[in-house]
PDB file of C-alpha atoms in Angstrom:
ATOM      1  CA  MET A 939      29.520 -17.211   8.642  1.00  0.00           C
ATOM      2  CA  SER A 940      27.652 -20.175   6.970  1.00  0.00           C
ATOM      3  CA  ASN A 941      25.474 -19.924  10.349  1.00  0.00           C
ATOM      4  CA  GLU A 942      24.021 -17.037   9.529  1.00  0.00           C
ATOM      5  CA  LYS A 943      23.160 -18.381   5.625  1.00  0.00           C
ATOM      6  CA  GLN A 944      21.243 -20.720   7.726  1.00  0.00           C
ATOM      7  CA  VAL A 945      19.676 -18.736   9.902  1.00  0.00           C
ATOM      8  CA  ALA A 946      18.192 -15.992   7.052  1.00  0.00           C
ATOM      9  CA  VAL A 947      17.198 -19.372   4.817  1.00  0.00           C
ATOM     10  CA  LYS A 948      15.196 -20.240   7.710  1.00  0.00           C
ATOM     11  CA  ALA A 949      13.924 -16.646   8.451  1.00  0.00           C
ATOM     12  CA  VAL A 950      12.236 -16.554   4.966  1.00  0.00           C
ATOM     13  CA  LEU A 951      10.952 -20.002   4.968  1.00  0.00           C
ATOM     14  CA  ASP A 952       9.194 -20.176   8.754  1.00  0.00           C
ATOM     15  CA  PHE A 953       7.971 -17.055   6.545  1.00  0.00           C
ATOM     16  CA  TRP A 954       6.723 -18.481   3.537  1.00  0.00           C
ATOM     17  CA  ASN A 955       5.483 -21.803   6.506  1.00  0.00           C
ATOM     18  CA  SER A 956       3.594 -19.287   7.929  1.00  0.00           C
ATOM     19  CA  ARG A 957       1.598 -17.649   5.361  1.00  0.00           C
ATOM     20  CA  ILE A 958       0.551 -20.643   3.742  1.00  0.00           C
ATOM     21  CA  LYS A 959      -0.536 -22.219   6.735  1.00  0.00           C
ATOM     22  CA  GLU A 960      -2.849 -19.087   7.801  1.00  0.00           C
ATOM     23  CA  ALA A 961      -3.421 -19.345   4.207  1.00  0.00           C
ATOM     24  CA  ASP A 962      -4.718 -23.123   4.146  1.00  0.00           C
ATOM     25  CA  THR A 963      -6.823 -22.117   7.239  1.00  0.00           C
ATOM     26  CA  LEU A 964      -8.672 -19.913   5.825  1.00  0.00           C
ATOM     27  CA  ILE A 965      -9.158 -21.523   2.623  1.00  0.00           C
ATOM     28  CA  GLU A 966     -10.675 -24.414   4.176  1.00  0.00           C
ATOM     29  CA  SER A 967     -13.102 -23.088   6.640  1.00  0.00           C
ATOM     30  CA  LEU A 968     -14.669 -20.998   3.710  1.00  0.00           C
ATOM     31  CA  THR A 969     -17.772 -23.532   1.724  1.00  0.00           C
ATOM     32  CA  ASP A 970     -17.309 -23.705  -1.797  1.00  0.00           C
ATOM     33  CA  GLU A 971     -20.464 -21.158  -2.040  1.00  0.00           C
ATOM     34  CA  GLN A 972     -18.433 -18.973   0.110  1.00  0.00           C
ATOM     35  CA  LEU A 973     -15.728 -18.690  -2.746  1.00  0.00           C
ATOM     36  CA  GLN A 974     -17.929 -17.875  -5.313  1.00  0.00           C
ATOM     37  CA  LYS A 975     -18.370 -14.805  -3.862  1.00  0.00           C
ATOM     38  CA  GLU A 976     -16.803 -11.055  -4.478  1.00  0.00           C
ATOM     39  CA  VAL A 977     -14.704 -10.475  -1.380  1.00  0.00           C
ATOM     40  CA  ALA A 978     -15.757  -7.083  -1.827  1.00  0.00           C
ATOM     41  CA  PRO A 979     -18.366  -5.287  -4.192  1.00  0.00           C
ATOM     42  CA  GLY A 980     -17.773  -5.901  -7.770  1.00  0.00           C
ATOM     43  CA  LYS A 981     -14.226  -7.264  -6.504  1.00  0.00           C
ATOM     44  CA  ASN A 982     -12.720 -10.749  -7.434  1.00  0.00           C
ATOM     45  CA  ARG A 983     -14.516 -13.942  -5.970  1.00  0.00           C
ATOM     46  CA  GLY A 984     -12.469 -15.987  -3.743  1.00  0.00           C
ATOM     47  CA  ILE A 985     -12.418 -18.682  -6.523  1.00  0.00           C
ATOM     48  CA  TYR A 986     -10.374 -16.606  -9.028  1.00  0.00           C
ATOM     49  CA  LEU A 987      -8.283 -15.305  -5.592  1.00  0.00           C
ATOM     50  CA  LEU A 988      -7.503 -19.343  -5.719  1.00  0.00           C
ATOM     51  CA  GLY A 989      -7.071 -20.084  -8.623  1.00  0.00           C
ATOM     52  CA  HIS A 990      -4.994 -17.014  -9.421  1.00  0.00           C
ATOM     53  CA  LEU A 991      -2.847 -18.037  -5.958  1.00  0.00           C
ATOM     54  CA  THR A 992      -2.474 -21.576  -7.761  1.00  0.00           C
ATOM     55  CA  ALA A 993      -1.036 -20.275 -10.721  1.00  0.00           C
ATOM     56  CA  VAL A 994       1.407 -18.250  -9.059  1.00  0.00           C
ATOM     57  CA  HIS A 995       2.421 -20.649  -7.011  1.00  0.00           C
ATOM     58  CA  ASP A 996       3.116 -23.698 -10.107  1.00  0.00           C
ATOM     59  CA  ARG A 997       4.925 -20.894 -12.259  1.00  0.00           C
ATOM     60  CA  MET A 998       7.282 -20.934  -8.838  1.00  0.00           C
ATOM     61  CA  ILE A 999       7.913 -24.678  -9.613  1.00  0.00           C
ATOM     62  CA  PRO A1000       9.621 -23.698 -13.497  1.00  0.00           C
ATOM     63  CA  LEU A1001      11.064 -20.105 -12.171  1.00  0.00           C
ATOM     64  CA  LEU A1002      13.269 -22.146  -8.854  1.00  0.00           C
ATOM     65  CA  ASN A1003      14.154 -24.514 -11.168  1.00  0.00           C
ATOM     66  CA  PHE A1004      12.413 -27.746  -9.829  1.00  0.00           C
ATOM     67  CA  GLY A1005      10.655 -28.870 -13.151  1.00  0.00           C
ATOM     68  CA  GLU A1006       7.621 -28.719 -15.263  1.00  0.00           C
ATOM     69  CA  GLN A1007       4.729 -26.859 -13.940  1.00  0.00           C
ATOM     70  CA  LEU A1008       1.740 -28.970 -12.710  1.00  0.00           C
ATOM     71  CA  TYR A1009      -1.376 -26.489 -14.402  1.00  0.00           C
ATOM     72  CA  PRO A1010       0.696 -23.953 -16.783  1.00  0.00           C
ATOM     73  CA  GLU A1011      -3.568 -24.034 -18.366  1.00  0.00           C
ATOM     74  CA  LEU A1012      -4.550 -21.454 -15.490  1.00  0.00           C
ATOM     75  CA  GLY A1013      -2.488 -18.927 -16.735  1.00  0.00           C
ATOM     76  CA  ASP A1014      -4.523 -17.973 -19.112  1.00  0.00           C
ATOM     77  CA  VAL A1015      -7.981 -17.793 -17.222  1.00  0.00           C
ATOM     78  CA  PHE A1016      -5.645 -16.492 -13.928  1.00  0.00           C
ATOM     79  CA  LEU A1017      -3.147 -14.958 -14.279  1.00  0.00           C
ATOM     80  CA  THR A1018      -3.893 -13.899 -18.541  1.00  0.00           C
ATOM     81  CA  LYS A1019      -7.892 -13.027 -17.951  1.00  0.00           C
ATOM     82  CA  PRO A1020      -9.178 -10.851 -15.203  1.00  0.00           C
ATOM     83  CA  ASP A1021     -12.746 -12.378 -12.958  1.00  0.00           C
ATOM     84  CA  LYS A1022     -15.623 -12.533 -14.625  1.00  0.00           C
ATOM     85  CA  SER A1023     -13.776 -12.637 -18.379  1.00  0.00           C
ATOM     86  CA  GLY A1024     -16.430 -15.211 -19.853  1.00  0.00           C
ATOM     87  CA  ALA A1025     -13.619 -17.949 -19.433  1.00  0.00           C
ATOM     88  CA  ALA A1026     -13.978 -21.220 -18.004  1.00  0.00           C
ATOM     89  CA  MET A1027     -13.029 -22.122 -14.886  1.00  0.00           C
ATOM     90  CA  PRO A1028     -12.109 -24.881 -13.320  1.00  0.00           C
ATOM     91  CA  SER A1029     -14.255 -26.338 -10.467  1.00  0.00           C
ATOM     92  CA  VAL A1030     -14.230 -24.906  -6.533  1.00  0.00           C
ATOM     93  CA  GLU A1031     -12.897 -28.431  -5.699  1.00  0.00           C
ATOM     94  CA  ASP A1032     -10.520 -29.022  -7.868  1.00  0.00           C
ATOM     95  CA  LEU A1033      -9.080 -25.354  -7.473  1.00  0.00           C
ATOM     96  CA  ARG A1034      -8.527 -26.546  -3.607  1.00  0.00           C
ATOM     97  CA  ALA A1035      -6.199 -30.222  -5.158  1.00  0.00           C
ATOM     98  CA  ARG A1036      -4.073 -27.820  -7.293  1.00  0.00           C
ATOM     99  CA  TRP A1037      -3.048 -25.911  -4.774  1.00  0.00           C
ATOM    100  CA  LYS A1038      -2.493 -28.196  -2.309  1.00  0.00           C
ATOM    101  CA  ASN A1039      -0.705 -30.448  -5.151  1.00  0.00           C
ATOM    102  CA  ALA A1040       1.588 -27.352  -6.296  1.00  0.00           C
ATOM    103  CA  ASN A1041       1.709 -25.988  -2.882  1.00  0.00           C
ATOM    104  CA  SER A1042       3.346 -30.093  -2.275  1.00  0.00           C
ATOM    105  CA  LYS A1043       5.455 -29.961  -4.515  1.00  0.00           C
ATOM    106  CA  LEU A1044       7.019 -26.730  -4.087  1.00  0.00           C
ATOM    107  CA  ALA A1045       7.543 -27.696  -0.497  1.00  0.00           C
ATOM    108  CA  THR A1046       9.498 -31.211  -0.934  1.00  0.00           C
ATOM    109  CA  HIS A1047      11.940 -29.138  -3.376  1.00  0.00           C
ATOM    110  CA  PHE A1048      12.468 -26.579  -0.219  1.00  0.00           C
ATOM    111  CA  ASN A1049      13.062 -29.630   1.781  1.00  0.00           C
ATOM    112  CA  ASN A1050      15.754 -30.915  -0.562  1.00  0.00           C
ATOM    113  CA  LEU A1051      17.703 -27.415  -1.116  1.00  0.00           C
ATOM    114  CA  LYS A1052      21.006 -26.960   0.718  1.00  0.00           C
ATOM    115  CA  PRO A1053      21.203 -23.371   2.147  1.00  0.00           C
ATOM    116  CA  GLU A1054      24.017 -22.324  -0.551  1.00  0.00           C
ATOM    117  CA  GLU A1055      21.380 -23.664  -2.867  1.00  0.00           C
ATOM    118  CA  TRP A1056      18.982 -20.903  -1.901  1.00  0.00           C
ATOM    119  CA  PHE A1057      21.321 -17.865  -3.265  1.00  0.00           C
ATOM    120  CA  GLU A1058      21.312 -19.240  -6.583  1.00  0.00           C
ATOM    121  CA  LYS A1059      19.449 -17.607  -9.740  1.00  0.00           C
ATOM    122  CA  HIS A1060      16.028 -18.070 -10.486  1.00  0.00           C
ATOM    123  CA  THR A1061      15.933 -18.940 -13.971  1.00  0.00           C
ATOM    124  CA  SER A1062      13.656 -15.866 -15.084  1.00  0.00           C
ATOM    125  CA  VAL A1063      17.518 -14.079 -14.548  1.00  0.00           C
ATOM    126  CA  SER A1064      20.501 -14.575 -17.648  1.00  0.00           C
ATOM    127  CA  ALA A1065      24.360 -15.592 -15.633  1.00  0.00           C
ATOM    128  CA  GLU A1066      25.867 -12.131 -16.859  1.00  0.00           C
ATOM    129  CA  ASP A1067      22.555 -10.218 -14.788  1.00  0.00           C
ATOM    130  CA  PHE A1068      23.380 -12.904 -11.695  1.00  0.00           C
ATOM    131  CA  ALA A1069      26.624 -11.531 -11.401  1.00  0.00           C
ATOM    132  CA  LYS A1070      25.732  -8.092 -11.051  1.00  0.00           C
ATOM    133  CA  GLU A1071      22.408  -8.281  -8.958  1.00  0.00           C
ATOM    134  CA  PRO A1072      23.128 -12.013  -6.765  1.00  0.00           C
ATOM    135  CA  HIS A1073      19.671 -10.548  -5.014  1.00  0.00           C
ATOM    136  CA  ARG A1074      17.966 -12.566  -7.841  1.00  0.00           C
ATOM    137  CA  ASN A1075      17.815 -15.883  -6.330  1.00  0.00           C
ATOM    138  CA  ARG A1076      15.999 -18.406  -4.968  1.00  0.00           C
ATOM    139  CA  LEU A1077      15.425 -16.729  -1.594  1.00  0.00           C
ATOM    140  CA  ASN A1078      14.442 -13.803  -3.643  1.00  0.00           C
ATOM    141  CA  VAL A1079      11.336 -15.227  -5.213  1.00  0.00           C
ATOM    142  CA  VAL A1080       9.935 -17.041  -2.400  1.00  0.00           C
ATOM    143  CA  ILE A1081       9.809 -13.445   0.088  1.00  0.00           C
ATOM    144  CA  GLY A1082       8.306 -11.453  -3.006  1.00  0.00           C
ATOM    145  CA  ARG A1083       5.673 -14.589  -3.527  1.00  0.00           C
ATOM    146  CA  ALA A1084       4.912 -15.334   0.461  1.00  0.00           C
ATOM    147  CA  GLY A1085       4.132 -11.372   0.642  1.00  0.00           C
ATOM    148  CA  HIS A1086       1.757 -11.417  -2.797  1.00  0.00           C
ATOM    149  CA  LEU A1087      -0.181 -14.328  -0.572  1.00  0.00           C
ATOM    150  CA  ALA A1088      -0.187 -12.607   2.157  1.00  0.00           C
ATOM    151  CA  TYR A1089      -2.247  -9.370  -0.044  1.00  0.00           C
ATOM    152  CA  HIS A1090      -4.876 -11.561  -1.027  1.00  0.00           C
ATOM    153  CA  VAL A1091      -5.012 -13.566   1.967  1.00  0.00           C
ATOM    154  CA  GLY A1092      -6.198 -10.670   3.461  1.00  0.00           C
ATOM    155  CA  GLN A1093      -8.613  -9.610   0.408  1.00  0.00           C
ATOM    156  CA  MET A1094      -9.600 -12.770   1.137  1.00  0.00           C
ATOM    157  CA  VAL A1095     -10.547 -12.998   4.850  1.00  0.00           C
ATOM    158  CA  PHE A1096     -13.670 -10.990   3.910  1.00  0.00           C
ATOM    159  CA  LEU A1097     -15.477 -14.451   3.297  1.00  0.00           C
ATOM    160  CA  LYS A1098     -15.496 -15.054   6.283  1.00  0.00           C
ATOM    161  CA  ASN A1099     -19.448 -15.009   7.255  1.00  0.00           C
ATOM    162  CA  LYS A1100     -20.174 -14.357   3.969  1.00  0.00           C
TER     163      LYS A1100
ATOM    164  CA  MET B 748      29.782 -16.085   3.249  1.00  0.00           C
ATOM    165  CA  SER B 749      29.920 -13.158   3.613  1.00  0.00           C
ATOM    166  CA  ASN B 750      28.782 -12.184   0.639  1.00  0.00           C
ATOM    167  CA  GLU B 751      25.354 -14.330   0.945  1.00  0.00           C
ATOM    168  CA  LYS B 752      24.626 -12.612   4.260  1.00  0.00           C
ATOM    169  CA  GLN B 753      24.518  -9.164   2.666  1.00  0.00           C
ATOM    170  CA  VAL B 754      22.507 -10.919  -0.053  1.00  0.00           C
ATOM    171  CA  ALA B 755      19.821 -12.288   2.355  1.00  0.00           C
ATOM    172  CA  VAL B 756      19.432  -8.614   3.914  1.00  0.00           C
ATOM    173  CA  LYS B 757      19.476  -7.128   0.575  1.00  0.00           C
ATOM    174  CA  ALA B 758      16.681  -9.510  -0.235  1.00  0.00           C
ATOM    175  CA  VAL B 759      14.433  -8.874   2.814  1.00  0.00           C
ATOM    176  CA  LEU B 760      15.043  -4.816   2.861  1.00  0.00           C
ATOM    177  CA  ASP B 761      14.398  -4.958  -0.596  1.00  0.00           C
ATOM    178  CA  PHE B 762      10.981  -6.526   0.335  1.00  0.00           C
ATOM    179  CA  TRP B 763      10.058  -4.557   2.931  1.00  0.00           C
ATOM    180  CA  ASN B 764      11.355  -1.111   1.230  1.00  0.00           C
ATOM    181  CA  SER B 765       8.710  -2.436  -2.113  1.00  0.00           C
ATOM    182  CA  ARG B 766       5.773  -2.862   0.541  1.00  0.00           C
ATOM    183  CA  ILE B 767       6.095   0.518   2.276  1.00  0.00           C
ATOM    184  CA  LYS B 768       6.360   1.963  -1.828  1.00  0.00           C
ATOM    185  CA  GLU B 769       3.400   0.426  -2.812  1.00  0.00           C
ATOM    186  CA  ALA B 770       1.216   1.193   0.725  1.00  0.00           C
ATOM    187  CA  ASP B 771       2.889   5.418   0.059  1.00  0.00           C
ATOM    188  CA  THR B 772       1.786   4.994  -3.516  1.00  0.00           C
ATOM    189  CA  LEU B 773      -1.567   3.684  -2.207  1.00  0.00           C
ATOM    190  CA  ILE B 774      -2.622   5.926   0.695  1.00  0.00           C
ATOM    191  CA  GLU B 775      -0.783   9.036  -0.976  1.00  0.00           C
ATOM    192  CA  SER B 776      -3.338   8.552  -3.869  1.00  0.00           C
ATOM    193  CA  LEU B 777      -6.317   7.788  -1.385  1.00  0.00           C
ATOM    194  CA  THR B 778      -8.233  11.806  -0.011  1.00  0.00           C
ATOM    195  CA  ASP B 779      -9.308  11.673   3.516  1.00  0.00           C
ATOM    196  CA  GLU B 780     -12.616  10.478   2.827  1.00  0.00           C
ATOM    197  CA  GLN B 781     -11.541   7.873   0.835  1.00  0.00           C
ATOM    198  CA  LEU B 782      -9.457   6.494   4.173  1.00  0.00           C
ATOM    199  CA  GLN B 783     -12.899   7.351   6.743  1.00  0.00           C
ATOM    200  CA  LYS B 784     -14.744   5.096   4.447  1.00  0.00           C
ATOM    201  CA  GLU B 785     -14.859   0.794   5.477  1.00  0.00           C
ATOM    202  CA  VAL B 786     -12.673  -1.116   3.000  1.00  0.00           C
ATOM    203  CA  ALA B 787     -15.648  -3.304   2.438  1.00  0.00           C
ATOM    204  CA  PRO B 788     -19.156  -3.978   4.165  1.00  0.00           C
ATOM    205  CA  GLY B 789     -18.994  -3.807   8.111  1.00  0.00           C
ATOM    206  CA  LYS B 790     -14.389  -4.342   8.219  1.00  0.00           C
ATOM    207  CA  ASN B 791     -12.513  -1.803   9.070  1.00  0.00           C
ATOM    208  CA  ARG B 792     -11.874   1.707   8.237  1.00  0.00           C
ATOM    209  CA  GLY B 793      -9.317   3.208   6.199  1.00  0.00           C
ATOM    210  CA  ILE B 794      -8.255   5.518   8.877  1.00  0.00           C
ATOM    211  CA  TYR B 795      -8.304   2.766  11.470  1.00  0.00           C
ATOM    212  CA  LEU B 796      -6.103   0.448   9.201  1.00  0.00           C
ATOM    213  CA  LEU B 797      -3.542   3.307   8.550  1.00  0.00           C
ATOM    214  CA  GLY B 798      -3.011   4.162  12.252  1.00  0.00           C
ATOM    215  CA  HIS B 799      -3.187   0.015  12.903  1.00  0.00           C
ATOM    216  CA  LEU B 800      -0.055   0.017  10.144  1.00  0.00           C
ATOM    217  CA  THR B 801       1.630   3.499  12.124  1.00  0.00           C
ATOM    218  CA  ALA B 802       1.121   1.726  15.742  1.00  0.00           C
ATOM    219  CA  VAL B 803       2.545  -1.478  14.609  1.00  0.00           C
ATOM    220  CA  HIS B 804       5.718   0.331  12.200  1.00  0.00           C
ATOM    221  CA  ASP B 805       5.794   2.397  15.790  1.00  0.00           C
ATOM    222  CA  ARG B 806       6.530  -0.725  18.351  1.00  0.00           C
ATOM    223  CA  MET B 807       9.202  -1.792  15.532  1.00  0.00           C
ATOM    224  CA  ILE B 808      11.342   1.177  16.604  1.00  0.00           C
ATOM    225  CA  PRO B 809      11.965  -0.411  20.392  1.00  0.00           C
ATOM    226  CA  LEU B 810      11.303  -4.115  19.222  1.00  0.00           C
ATOM    227  CA  LEU B 811      14.529  -3.749  16.898  1.00  0.00           C
ATOM    228  CA  ASN B 812      16.701  -1.665  19.921  1.00  0.00           C
ATOM    229  CA  PHE B 813      16.273   2.037  17.749  1.00  0.00           C
ATOM    230  CA  GLY B 814      15.151   3.536  20.878  1.00  0.00           C
ATOM    231  CA  GLU B 815      11.536   4.946  21.906  1.00  0.00           C
ATOM    232  CA  GLN B 816       8.733   5.349  20.065  1.00  0.00           C
ATOM    233  CA  LEU B 817       7.605   7.912  18.735  1.00  0.00           C
ATOM    234  CA  TYR B 818       3.638   7.163  19.404  1.00  0.00           C
ATOM    235  CA  PRO B 819       3.154   4.988  22.188  1.00  0.00           C
ATOM    236  CA  GLU B 820      -0.300   6.181  22.168  1.00  0.00           C
ATOM    237  CA  LEU B 821      -1.554   4.588  19.559  1.00  0.00           C
ATOM    238  CA  GLY B 822      -1.828   1.090  20.715  1.00  0.00           C
ATOM    239  CA  ASP B 823      -4.830   1.594  22.664  1.00  0.00           C
ATOM    240  CA  VAL B 824      -6.871   2.883  19.879  1.00  0.00           C
ATOM    241  CA  PHE B 825      -5.127   1.258  16.882  1.00  0.00           C
ATOM    242  CA  LEU B 826      -3.686  -2.071  18.232  1.00  0.00           C
ATOM    243  CA  THR B 827      -5.986  -2.822  21.825  1.00  0.00           C
ATOM    244  CA  LYS B 828      -9.356  -1.586  20.439  1.00  0.00           C
ATOM    245  CA  PRO B 829     -11.320  -2.413  17.131  1.00  0.00           C
ATOM    246  CA  ASP B 830     -12.386  -0.043  14.951  1.00  0.00           C
ATOM    247  CA  LYS B 831     -15.066   1.527  15.643  1.00  0.00           C
ATOM    248  CA  SER B 832     -15.011   1.500  19.378  1.00  0.00           C
ATOM    249  CA  GLY B 833     -15.655   4.976  20.210  1.00  0.00           C
ATOM    250  CA  ALA B 834     -11.948   5.776  21.065  1.00  0.00           C
ATOM    251  CA  ALA B 835     -10.752   9.619  19.252  1.00  0.00           C
ATOM    252  CA  MET B 836      -8.632   8.725  16.614  1.00  0.00           C
ATOM    253  CA  PRO B 837      -5.735  11.438  16.007  1.00  0.00           C
ATOM    254  CA  SER B 838      -7.046  13.203  11.997  1.00  0.00           C
ATOM    255  CA  VAL B 839      -6.036  11.451   9.201  1.00  0.00           C
ATOM    256  CA  GLU B 840      -4.030  14.471   8.305  1.00  0.00           C
ATOM    257  CA  ASP B 841      -2.398  13.546  11.969  1.00  0.00           C
ATOM    258  CA  LEU B 842      -1.799   9.398  10.624  1.00  0.00           C
ATOM    259  CA  ARG B 843      -0.512  10.592   7.440  1.00  0.00           C
ATOM    260  CA  ALA B 844       2.748  12.454   9.448  1.00  0.00           C
ATOM    261  CA  ARG B 845       3.207  10.164  11.910  1.00  0.00           C
ATOM    262  CA  TRP B 846       3.198   6.496   9.158  1.00  0.00           C
ATOM    263  CA  LYS B 847       5.965   8.703   6.964  1.00  0.00           C
ATOM    264  CA  ASN B 848       7.573   9.745  10.729  1.00  0.00           C
ATOM    265  CA  ALA B 849       7.879   5.904  11.878  1.00  0.00           C
ATOM    266  CA  ASN B 850       8.824   4.420   8.403  1.00  0.00           C
ATOM    267  CA  SER B 851      11.262   7.425   7.822  1.00  0.00           C
ATOM    268  CA  LYS B 852      13.102   6.434  12.141  1.00  0.00           C
ATOM    269  CA  LEU B 853      13.226   3.101  10.717  1.00  0.00           C
ATOM    270  CA  ALA B 854      14.734   3.686   7.505  1.00  0.00           C
ATOM    271  CA  THR B 855      17.171   5.886   9.045  1.00  0.00           C
ATOM    272  CA  HIS B 856      18.013   2.684  11.454  1.00  0.00           C
ATOM    273  CA  PHE B 857      18.540   0.376   8.877  1.00  0.00           C
ATOM    274  CA  ASN B 858      20.517   2.101   6.890  1.00  0.00           C
ATOM    275  CA  ASN B 859      23.244   2.797   9.427  1.00  0.00           C
ATOM    276  CA  LEU B 860      22.695  -1.112  10.411  1.00  0.00           C
ATOM    277  CA  LYS B 861      25.371  -3.546   9.429  1.00  0.00           C
ATOM    278  CA  PRO B 862      24.798  -6.993   7.351  1.00  0.00           C
ATOM    279  CA  GLU B 863      25.801  -8.656  10.951  1.00  0.00           C
ATOM    280  CA  GLU B 864      23.953  -6.464  12.562  1.00  0.00           C
ATOM    281  CA  TRP B 865      20.771  -7.511  11.295  1.00  0.00           C
ATOM    282  CA  PHE B 866      21.922 -11.275  12.740  1.00  0.00           C
ATOM    283  CA  GLU B 867      21.411  -9.846  16.238  1.00  0.00           C
ATOM    284  CA  LYS B 868      18.277 -10.589  18.633  1.00  0.00           C
ATOM    285  CA  HIS B 869      15.288  -8.316  18.866  1.00  0.00           C
ATOM    286  CA  THR B 870      14.400  -6.887  22.257  1.00  0.00           C
ATOM    287  CA  SER B 871      11.353  -9.498  22.585  1.00  0.00           C
ATOM    288  CA  VAL B 872      13.625 -12.530  22.995  1.00  0.00           C
ATOM    289  CA  SER B 873      15.533 -13.708  25.845  1.00  0.00           C
ATOM    290  CA  ALA B 874      19.487 -13.899  25.648  1.00  0.00           C
ATOM    291  CA  GLU B 875      18.709 -17.296  26.968  1.00  0.00           C
ATOM    292  CA  ASP B 876      16.023 -18.364  24.301  1.00  0.00           C
ATOM    293  CA  PHE B 877      18.320 -16.184  21.650  1.00  0.00           C
ATOM    294  CA  ALA B 878      21.014 -19.442  21.841  1.00  0.00           C
ATOM    295  CA  LYS B 879      18.517 -21.428  21.072  1.00  0.00           C
ATOM    296  CA  GLU B 880      16.650 -19.837  18.268  1.00  0.00           C
ATOM    297  CA  PRO B 881      18.886 -17.406  16.866  1.00  0.00           C
ATOM    298  CA  HIS B 882      16.129 -16.619  13.945  1.00  0.00           C
ATOM    299  CA  ARG B 883      15.218 -14.511  16.871  1.00  0.00           C
ATOM    300  CA  ASN B 884      16.700 -12.116  14.965  1.00  0.00           C
ATOM    301  CA  ARG B 885      16.102  -8.039  13.769  1.00  0.00           C
ATOM    302  CA  LEU B 886      15.854  -9.576   9.859  1.00  0.00           C
ATOM    303  CA  ASN B 887      12.843 -11.866  11.342  1.00  0.00           C
ATOM    304  CA  VAL B 888      10.848  -8.707  12.569  1.00  0.00           C
ATOM    305  CA  VAL B 889      11.217  -6.935   9.519  1.00  0.00           C
ATOM    306  CA  ILE B 890       9.839 -10.319   7.090  1.00  0.00           C
ATOM    307  CA  GLY B 891       7.433 -10.305   9.558  1.00  0.00           C
ATOM    308  CA  ARG B 892       5.911  -7.478   9.221  1.00  0.00           C
ATOM    309  CA  ALA B 893       6.728  -6.459   5.978  1.00  0.00           C
ATOM    310  CA  GLY B 894       3.916  -9.372   5.352  1.00  0.00           C
ATOM    311  CA  HIS B 895       1.868  -7.490   7.590  1.00  0.00           C
ATOM    312  CA  LEU B 896       1.676  -4.871   5.908  1.00  0.00           C
ATOM    313  CA  ALA B 897       1.247  -6.317   2.499  1.00  0.00           C
ATOM    314  CA  TYR B 898      -2.429  -8.505   3.618  1.00  0.00           C
ATOM    315  CA  HIS B 899      -3.401  -4.965   5.188  1.00  0.00           C
ATOM    316  CA  VAL B 900      -2.450  -3.162   1.600  1.00  0.00           C
ATOM    317  CA  GLY B 901      -4.182  -5.808  -0.461  1.00  0.00           C
ATOM    318  CA  GLN B 902      -8.184  -4.356   2.333  1.00  0.00           C
ATOM    319  CA  MET B 903      -7.007  -1.031   1.509  1.00  0.00           C
ATOM    320  CA  VAL B 904      -6.643  -1.373  -2.224  1.00  0.00           C
ATOM    321  CA  PHE B 905     -10.444  -1.140  -2.484  1.00  0.00           C
ATOM    322  CA  LEU B 906     -10.777   1.950  -1.483  1.00  0.00           C
ATOM    323  CA  LYS B 907     -10.172   3.056  -4.816  1.00  0.00           C
ATOM    324  CA  ASN B 908     -12.546   4.805  -6.517  1.00  0.00           C
ATOM    325  CA  LYS B 909     -14.653   4.174  -3.113  1.00  0.00           C
TER     326      LYS B 909
END
């Protein structure tokens, strides 16, 4: 039923939007100095996780067939390399802006998709494989990335009162 | 379309199952002694998070209309009270077993649901409200709880090598 399709899309989008809101509220509550600290002794710093999440969300733009990435240069520092690799990083201020921009671009596209377009394949799966595995669609990407965000927000919350 | 309904249910169930598998792999890799430690200085201990997740998943059983909770007594210690409240806790060994049992009971019910039954209301919403808010269904509960699990697994992972 068309109704159930729309209901499923709404459930996933509500989940995504809630996780983004939770992350935004946390990140905005943290100072630049707090974001420079490790979330736990010897673990990633807040700035690395902010850059990592920004890079992952930015990559969702081409993955969901919404166009070019905004910040492909983030991949090397925040996806390939671990934290404290010595590689130069953008400032926290800059990353805060990129984080908002990447999510804003995604939101614009999300709001313009028709329910059935959520069930179209993402760009990392071939048409042949998609015929056999129809769950490899946009909806599935968004669920997975929202879970990834929740995982790291659970860590970044430790920066509060640091 | 019925096909899209099934695809959406599969996406959510795959997400749930992946998060459970990730959590199980982590929890099984941690010793009882590691689970007695705080995930970060001054934060919850592993045993508390394991009990908390077990209590939350156990409550999903009545919430999804699958019957009675297995361990209602966990709510006071792991939902109402914070960690280190002084309240008596089950042993780690006991909690490991309850964690598996609650998830196993959920899995049995999940596997028996027809796709359309995922779109039925959960038990915390009235029929009147559900008519206006049809996304307050079983599928929505499972997405949200899988995100909750990811959040805490992101914290428990810090117990590795402790």
